[in-house]
């Protein structure tokens, strides 16, 4: 989990996860839009990550209050697309904080295959991000669609690489003036 004061961490924890209630919970129907009603066992609702994670880890008796399911951005369809060609997947359309959401979600699940797919995805996309950041024409030309699909972590990486490249060009220009 990120810093308590991190806006990115707050927005990540606000992302919704599909959950299934494993117990009847009196008076909690308002979560599902039924004010004053009970939440019935087997009810499926989407809860913010922070709440779903808490309820899944707090058992009452032998079972947890809810069972969490993986979010839609980590389903088989998306993972297969990432395996095929990670550079073509619009991660921002899946979740604005895709990698952060995946990391927080995978803290609750043991899914080694997903970890491997996401690690490979980040490596391949990071190289492409660096190429676009160091080539000004790439960010303006054919790379615009790719850059629009970057999640927040990748956008920060792009900004850092772009600023680094810009500062390097300035420094090299100053060296040439002195020589």
Short mmCIF file of C-alpha atoms in Angstrom, two decimals:
data_model
loop_
_atom_site.label_atom_id
_atom_site.label_comp_id
_atom_site.label_asym_id
_atom_site.label_seq_id
_atom_site.Cartn_x
_atom_site.Cartn_y
_atom_site.Cartn_z
CA UNK A 1 0.00 0.00 0.00
CA UNK A 2 1.17 3.50 -0.79
CA UNK A 3 1.51 6.40 1.57
CA UNK A 4 -1.50 7.43 3.60
CA UNK A 5 -1.32 10.85 1.97
CA UNK A 6 -0.80 9.60 -1.59
CA UNK A 7 -3.62 10.59 -3.94
CA UNK A 8 -2.63 7.70 -6.23
CA UNK A 9 -3.01 5.22 -3.35
CA UNK A 10 -6.38 6.68 -2.39
CA UNK A 11 -7.67 6.50 -5.97
CA UNK A 12 -6.34 2.95 -6.34
CA UNK A 13 -8.08 1.80 -3.17
CA UNK A 14 -11.33 3.35 -4.44
CA UNK A 15 -11.38 1.03 -7.49
CA UNK A 16 -14.20 -1.50 -7.25
CA UNK A 17 -13.79 -5.27 -7.03
CA UNK A 18 -16.53 -7.85 -7.51
CA UNK A 19 -17.39 -9.56 -4.20
CA UNK A 20 -19.75 -12.31 -3.09
CA UNK A 21 -21.15 -12.25 0.43
CA UNK A 22 -20.64 -15.54 2.26
CA UNK A 23 -22.93 -14.67 5.18
CA UNK A 24 -26.26 -12.95 5.74
CA UNK A 25 -25.48 -9.50 7.13
CA UNK A 26 -28.40 -7.65 8.74
CA UNK A 27 -28.96 -4.02 7.74
CA UNK A 28 -26.23 -3.92 5.09
CA UNK A 29 -28.54 -3.95 2.08
CA UNK A 30 -27.86 -0.27 1.40
CA UNK A 31 -24.56 -1.33 -0.21
CA UNK A 32 -26.63 -3.05 -2.89
CA UNK A 33 -29.17 -0.21 -3.13
CA UNK A 34 -31.74 -1.77 -0.76
CA UNK A 35 -31.80 0.59 2.21
CA UNK A 36 -32.94 -1.14 5.39
CA UNK A 37 -32.73 -4.62 3.88
CA UNK A 38 -30.31 -7.37 4.78
CA UNK A 39 -27.39 -8.44 2.60
CA UNK A 40 -28.11 -12.07 1.74
CA UNK A 41 -25.55 -14.84 1.43
CA UNK A 42 -24.54 -15.21 -2.23
CA UNK A 43 -25.25 -11.55 -3.08
CA UNK A 44 -22.77 -10.21 -5.59
CA UNK A 45 -21.75 -6.56 -5.31
CA UNK A 46 -18.85 -4.37 -6.30
CA UNK A 47 -17.01 -2.90 -3.33
CA UNK A 48 -14.08 -0.51 -3.17
CA UNK A 49 -10.78 -2.38 -2.88
CA UNK A 50 -10.12 -1.09 0.64
CA UNK A 51 -13.50 -2.32 1.93
CA UNK A 52 -13.62 -5.59 0.00
CA UNK A 53 -10.09 -6.46 1.09
CA UNK A 54 -10.90 -5.70 4.72
CA UNK A 55 -14.09 -7.79 4.69
CA UNK A 56 -12.34 -10.67 2.93
CA UNK A 57 -9.61 -10.78 5.56
CA UNK A 58 -11.93 -10.48 8.58
CA UNK A 59 -13.59 -13.86 9.10
CA UNK A 60 -16.63 -14.35 11.27
CA UNK A 61 -16.45 -17.94 12.34
CA UNK A 62 -14.98 -20.33 9.80
CA UNK A 63 -15.59 -18.22 6.69
CA UNK A 64 -14.81 -14.67 5.58
CA UNK A 65 -17.60 -12.12 5.23
CA UNK A 66 -16.97 -11.82 1.49
CA UNK A 67 -15.03 -13.62 -1.21
CA UNK A 68 -13.26 -11.39 -3.67
CA UNK A 69 -13.05 -12.01 -7.39
CA UNK A 70 -10.38 -10.60 -9.66
CA UNK A 71 -11.35 -7.27 -11.22
CA UNK A 72 -12.34 -7.18 -14.90
CA UNK A 73 -9.00 -5.57 -15.79
CA UNK A 74 -7.25 -8.82 -14.76
CA UNK A 75 -9.60 -11.30 -16.41
CA UNK A 76 -8.49 -13.94 -18.94
CA UNK A 77 -9.40 -11.78 -21.96
CA UNK A 78 -7.10 -8.95 -20.86
CA UNK A 79 -4.32 -11.31 -19.78
CA UNK A 80 -4.43 -13.10 -23.15
CA UNK A 81 -4.19 -9.74 -24.94
CA UNK A 82 -1.22 -8.79 -22.75
CA UNK A 83 0.47 -12.11 -23.51
CA UNK A 84 -0.07 -11.63 -27.26
CA UNK A 85 1.19 -8.04 -27.52
CA UNK A 86 1.39 -5.86 -24.40
CA UNK A 87 2.07 -2.70 -26.40
CA UNK A 88 -1.35 -2.76 -28.08
CA UNK A 89 -3.45 -2.96 -24.91
CA UNK A 90 -4.95 0.31 -23.66
CA UNK A 91 -4.24 -0.11 -19.94
CA UNK A 92 -5.85 3.22 -19.09
CA UNK A 93 -9.17 1.92 -20.45
CA UNK A 94 -8.83 -1.08 -18.13
CA UNK A 95 -8.02 1.00 -15.04
CA UNK A 96 -6.37 4.40 -14.65
CA UNK A 97 -4.13 2.91 -11.95
CA UNK A 98 -3.76 -0.49 -13.60
CA UNK A 99 -0.43 -1.61 -12.09
CA UNK A 100 -1.23 -0.26 -8.63
CA UNK A 101 -4.64 -1.95 -8.67
CA UNK A 102 -3.06 -5.19 -9.85
CA UNK A 103 -0.40 -5.05 -7.12
CA UNK A 104 -2.94 -4.36 -4.38
CA UNK A 105 -5.28 -7.05 -5.71
CA UNK A 106 -2.52 -9.62 -6.00
CA UNK A 107 -1.64 -8.98 -2.35
CA UNK A 108 -4.97 -10.70 -1.68
CA UNK A 109 -4.64 -13.52 -4.24
CA UNK A 110 -1.93 -16.03 -5.07
CA UNK A 111 -1.81 -15.79 -8.85
CA UNK A 112 1.75 -16.39 -10.02
CA UNK A 113 0.73 -16.48 -13.69
CA UNK A 114 -0.74 -12.98 -13.48
CA UNK A 115 2.39 -11.69 -11.76
CA UNK A 116 4.52 -13.13 -14.56
CA UNK A 117 2.30 -11.65 -17.30
CA UNK A 118 2.29 -8.22 -15.66
CA UNK A 119 6.05 -8.24 -15.10
CA UNK A 120 6.68 -9.06 -18.76
CA UNK A 121 4.09 -6.47 -19.82
CA UNK A 122 5.78 -3.74 -17.80
CA UNK A 123 9.23 -4.62 -19.17
CA UNK A 124 8.07 -4.50 -22.78
CA UNK A 125 6.01 -1.36 -22.36
CA UNK A 126 8.79 0.42 -20.43
CA UNK A 127 11.10 0.03 -23.42
CA UNK A 128 8.46 1.48 -25.71
CA UNK A 129 7.80 4.32 -23.28
CA UNK A 130 11.52 5.15 -23.19
CA UNK A 131 11.65 5.16 -27.01
CA UNK A 132 8.76 7.63 -27.19
CA UNK A 133 10.18 9.79 -24.40
CA UNK A 134 13.58 10.15 -26.07
CA UNK A 135 12.17 10.74 -29.55
CA UNK A 136 10.09 13.90 -29.69
CA UNK A 137 8.54 12.89 -33.02
CA UNK A 138 7.44 9.54 -31.59
CA UNK A 139 5.33 11.25 -28.95
CA UNK A 140 3.67 13.43 -31.59
CA UNK A 141 3.32 11.01 -34.49
CA UNK A 142 2.28 7.38 -34.49
CA UNK A 143 2.92 7.06 -30.76
CA UNK A 144 -0.01 9.23 -29.67
CA UNK A 145 -2.42 6.30 -29.40
CA UNK A 146 0.10 4.31 -27.38
CA UNK A 147 0.71 7.22 -25.02
CA UNK A 148 -3.03 7.74 -24.48
CA UNK A 149 -3.26 4.14 -23.25
CA UNK A 150 -0.66 4.53 -20.51
CA UNK A 151 -1.78 4.07 -16.92
CA UNK A 152 -0.67 6.59 -14.28
CA UNK A 153 2.54 4.77 -13.34
CA UNK A 154 3.58 4.59 -16.99
CA UNK A 155 2.76 8.26 -17.47
CA UNK A 156 5.05 9.14 -14.57
CA UNK A 157 7.75 6.96 -16.15
CA UNK A 158 7.27 8.74 -19.49
CA UNK A 159 7.51 12.17 -17.84
CA UNK A 160 10.69 11.20 -15.98
CA UNK A 161 12.33 9.75 -19.11
CA UNK A 162 11.26 12.73 -21.23
CA UNK A 163 12.55 15.27 -18.70
CA UNK A 164 15.80 13.32 -18.36
CA UNK A 165 16.28 13.29 -22.13
CA UNK A 166 15.56 17.02 -22.33
CA UNK A 167 18.03 17.82 -19.56
CA UNK A 168 20.67 15.63 -21.24
CA UNK A 169 20.24 17.53 -24.53
CA UNK A 170 20.60 20.85 -22.69
CA UNK A 171 23.73 19.64 -20.93
CA UNK A 172 25.23 18.36 -24.18
CA UNK A 173 24.44 21.73 -25.81
CA UNK A 174 26.28 23.55 -23.02
CA UNK A 175 29.30 21.26 -23.47
CA UNK A 176 29.39 22.00 -27.19
CA UNK A 177 29.30 25.75 -26.50
CA UNK A 178 32.30 25.46 -24.13
CA UNK A 179 34.31 23.38 -26.60
#
